[in-house]
PDB file of C-alpha atoms in Angstrom:
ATOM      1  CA  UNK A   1     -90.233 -78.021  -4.029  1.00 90.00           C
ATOM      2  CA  UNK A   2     -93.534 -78.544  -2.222  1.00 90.00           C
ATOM      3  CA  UNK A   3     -93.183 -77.688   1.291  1.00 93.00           C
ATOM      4  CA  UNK A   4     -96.684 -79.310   3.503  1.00 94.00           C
ATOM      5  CA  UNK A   5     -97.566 -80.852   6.980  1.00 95.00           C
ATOM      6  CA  UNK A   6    -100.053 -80.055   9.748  1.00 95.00           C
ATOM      7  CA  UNK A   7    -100.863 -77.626  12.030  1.00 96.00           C
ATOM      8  CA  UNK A   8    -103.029 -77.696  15.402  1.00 96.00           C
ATOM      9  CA  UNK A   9    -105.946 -75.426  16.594  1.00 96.00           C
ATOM     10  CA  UNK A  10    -107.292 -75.749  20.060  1.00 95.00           C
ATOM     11  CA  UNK A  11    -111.092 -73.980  20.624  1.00 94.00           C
ATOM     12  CA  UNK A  12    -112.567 -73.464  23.727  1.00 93.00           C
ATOM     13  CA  UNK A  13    -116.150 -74.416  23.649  1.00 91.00           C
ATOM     14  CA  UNK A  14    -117.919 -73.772  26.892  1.00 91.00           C
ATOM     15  CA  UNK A  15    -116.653 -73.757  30.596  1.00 92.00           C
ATOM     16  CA  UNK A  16    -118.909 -75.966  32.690  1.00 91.00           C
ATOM     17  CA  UNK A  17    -119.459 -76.914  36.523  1.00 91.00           C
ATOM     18  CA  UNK A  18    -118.940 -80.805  36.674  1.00 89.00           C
ATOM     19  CA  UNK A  19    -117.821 -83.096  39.659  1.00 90.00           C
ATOM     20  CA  UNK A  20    -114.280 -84.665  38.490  1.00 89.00           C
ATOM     21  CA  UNK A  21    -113.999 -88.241  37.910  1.00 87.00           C
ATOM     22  CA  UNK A  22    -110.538 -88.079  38.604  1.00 89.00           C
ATOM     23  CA  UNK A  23    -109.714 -85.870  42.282  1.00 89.00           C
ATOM     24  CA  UNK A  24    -114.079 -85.666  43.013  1.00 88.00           C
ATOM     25  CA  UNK A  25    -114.167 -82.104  43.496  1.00 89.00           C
ATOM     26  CA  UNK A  26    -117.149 -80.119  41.672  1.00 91.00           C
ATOM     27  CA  UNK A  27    -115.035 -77.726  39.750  1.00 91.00           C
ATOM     28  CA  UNK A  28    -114.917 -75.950  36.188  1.00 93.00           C
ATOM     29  CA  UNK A  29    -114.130 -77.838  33.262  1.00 94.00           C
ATOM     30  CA  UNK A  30    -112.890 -76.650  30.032  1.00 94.00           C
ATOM     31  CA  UNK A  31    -114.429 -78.274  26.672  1.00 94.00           C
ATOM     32  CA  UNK A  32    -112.032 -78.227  24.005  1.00 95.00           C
ATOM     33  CA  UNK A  33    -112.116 -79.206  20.344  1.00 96.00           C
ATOM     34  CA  UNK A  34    -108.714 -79.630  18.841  1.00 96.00           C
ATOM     35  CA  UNK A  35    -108.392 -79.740  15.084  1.00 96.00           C
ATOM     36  CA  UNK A  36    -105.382 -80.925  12.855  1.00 97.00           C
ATOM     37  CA  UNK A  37    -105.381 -79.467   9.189  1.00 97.00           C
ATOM     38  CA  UNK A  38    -103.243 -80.451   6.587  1.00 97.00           C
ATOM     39  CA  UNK A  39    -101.657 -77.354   5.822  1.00 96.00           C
ATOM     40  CA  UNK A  40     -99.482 -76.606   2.058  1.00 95.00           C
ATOM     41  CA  UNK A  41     -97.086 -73.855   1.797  1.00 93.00           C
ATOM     42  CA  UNK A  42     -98.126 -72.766   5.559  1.00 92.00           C
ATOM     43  CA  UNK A  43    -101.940 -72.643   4.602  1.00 95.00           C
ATOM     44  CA  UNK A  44    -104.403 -74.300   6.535  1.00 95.00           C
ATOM     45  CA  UNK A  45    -106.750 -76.129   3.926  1.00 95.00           C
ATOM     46  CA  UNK A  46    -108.699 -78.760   5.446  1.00 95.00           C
ATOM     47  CA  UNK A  47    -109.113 -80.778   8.764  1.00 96.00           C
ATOM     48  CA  UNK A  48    -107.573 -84.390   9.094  1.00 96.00           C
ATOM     49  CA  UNK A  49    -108.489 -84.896  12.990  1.00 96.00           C
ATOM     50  CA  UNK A  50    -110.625 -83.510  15.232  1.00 96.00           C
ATOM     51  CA  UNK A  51    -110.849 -84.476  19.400  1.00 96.00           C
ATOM     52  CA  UNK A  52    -112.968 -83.608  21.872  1.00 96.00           C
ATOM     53  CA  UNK A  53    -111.956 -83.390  25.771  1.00 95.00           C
ATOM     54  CA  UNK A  54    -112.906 -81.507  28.992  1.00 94.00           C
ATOM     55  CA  UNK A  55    -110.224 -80.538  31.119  1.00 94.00           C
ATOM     56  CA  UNK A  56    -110.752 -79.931  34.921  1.00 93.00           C
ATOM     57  CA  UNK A  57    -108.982 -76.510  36.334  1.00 92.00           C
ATOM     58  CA  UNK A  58    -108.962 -78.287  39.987  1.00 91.00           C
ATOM     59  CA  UNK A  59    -106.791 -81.204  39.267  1.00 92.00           C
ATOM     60  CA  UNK A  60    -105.592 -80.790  35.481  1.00 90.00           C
ATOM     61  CA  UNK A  61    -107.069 -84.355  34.570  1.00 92.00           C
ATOM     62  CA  UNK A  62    -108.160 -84.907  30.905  1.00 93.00           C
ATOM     63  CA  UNK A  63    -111.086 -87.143  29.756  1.00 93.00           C
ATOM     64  CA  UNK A  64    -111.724 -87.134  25.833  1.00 95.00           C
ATOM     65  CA  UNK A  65    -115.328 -87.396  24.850  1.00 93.00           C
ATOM     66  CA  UNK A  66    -117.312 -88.539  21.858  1.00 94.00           C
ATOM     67  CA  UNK A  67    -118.521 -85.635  19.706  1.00 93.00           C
ATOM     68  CA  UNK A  68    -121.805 -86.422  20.385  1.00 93.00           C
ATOM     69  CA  UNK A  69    -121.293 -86.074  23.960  1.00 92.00           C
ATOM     70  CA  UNK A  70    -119.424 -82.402  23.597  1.00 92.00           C
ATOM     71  CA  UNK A  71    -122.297 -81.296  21.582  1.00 91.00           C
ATOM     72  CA  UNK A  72    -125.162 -82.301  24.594  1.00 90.00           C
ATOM     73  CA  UNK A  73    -122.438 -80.304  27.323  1.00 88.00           C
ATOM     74  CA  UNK A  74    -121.676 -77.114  24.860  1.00 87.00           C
ATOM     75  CA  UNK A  75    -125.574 -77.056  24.867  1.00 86.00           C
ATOM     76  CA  UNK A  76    -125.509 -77.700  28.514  1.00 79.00           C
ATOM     77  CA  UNK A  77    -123.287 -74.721  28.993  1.00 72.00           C
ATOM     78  CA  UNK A  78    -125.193 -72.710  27.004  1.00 67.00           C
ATOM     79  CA  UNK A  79    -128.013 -72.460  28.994  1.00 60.00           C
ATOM     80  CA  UNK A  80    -130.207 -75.081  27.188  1.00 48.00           C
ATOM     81  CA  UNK A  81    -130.355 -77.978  30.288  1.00 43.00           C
ATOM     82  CA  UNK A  82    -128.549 -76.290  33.038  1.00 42.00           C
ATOM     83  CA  UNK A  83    -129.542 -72.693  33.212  1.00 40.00           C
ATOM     84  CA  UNK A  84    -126.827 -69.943  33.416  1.00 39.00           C
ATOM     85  CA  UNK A  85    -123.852 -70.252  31.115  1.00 41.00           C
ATOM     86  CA  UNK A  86    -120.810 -70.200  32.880  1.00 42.00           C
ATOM     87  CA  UNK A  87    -118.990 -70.204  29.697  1.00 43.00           C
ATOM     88  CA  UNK A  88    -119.007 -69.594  25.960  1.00 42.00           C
ATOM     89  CA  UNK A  89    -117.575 -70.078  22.903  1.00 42.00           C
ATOM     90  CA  UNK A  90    -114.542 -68.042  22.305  1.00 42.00           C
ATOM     91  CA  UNK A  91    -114.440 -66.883  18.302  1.00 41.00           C
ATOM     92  CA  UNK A  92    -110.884 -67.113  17.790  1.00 44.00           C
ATOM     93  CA  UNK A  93    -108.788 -70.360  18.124  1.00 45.00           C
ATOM     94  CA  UNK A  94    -105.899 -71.319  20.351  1.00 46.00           C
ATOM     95  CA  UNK A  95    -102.987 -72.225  18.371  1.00 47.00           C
ATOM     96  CA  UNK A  96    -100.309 -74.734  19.506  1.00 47.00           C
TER      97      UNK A  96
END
């Protein structure tokens, strides 16, 4: 018997200060990567999907981005274009 299937990760790349598209307000964002891995006998061994999205704490709205796009806001939030980092990555991943 060969038990497999797929499990989801959710990181937390940066928090940022963007004006929602959806409610307007200048508010936090969250930039999240979720990953899907394949996973055999309950381990994790590699990735089949991964997403982009920011998420905006005033509202709750959800707009996926490119991965291109995540990587010019992580180094946004980093300090590289907009100054202070309001956020950073978080070494361990949310699982769901």
């Amino acid at each position: 018997m060969i038990i497999f299937g797929t499990k989801g990760y959710l990181y937390q790349l940066a928090i940022l200060t963007l004006v929602c598209g959806h409610c307007g307000n200048p508010s936090a964002h969250t930039l999240r990567k979720r990953v899907t891995k394949f996973t055999l006998f309950f381990v994790p061994l590699f990735p089949i999907s991964t997403k982009y999205a920011t998420q905006c704490t005033f509202c709750g709205a959800e707009q996926k981005v490119t991965k291109e796009q995540a990587d010019q806001l992580s180094a946004q939030g980093a300090g590289g274009v907009g100054g202070q980092a309001y956020g950073q990555s978080q070494q361990q991943p949310y699982q769901h």
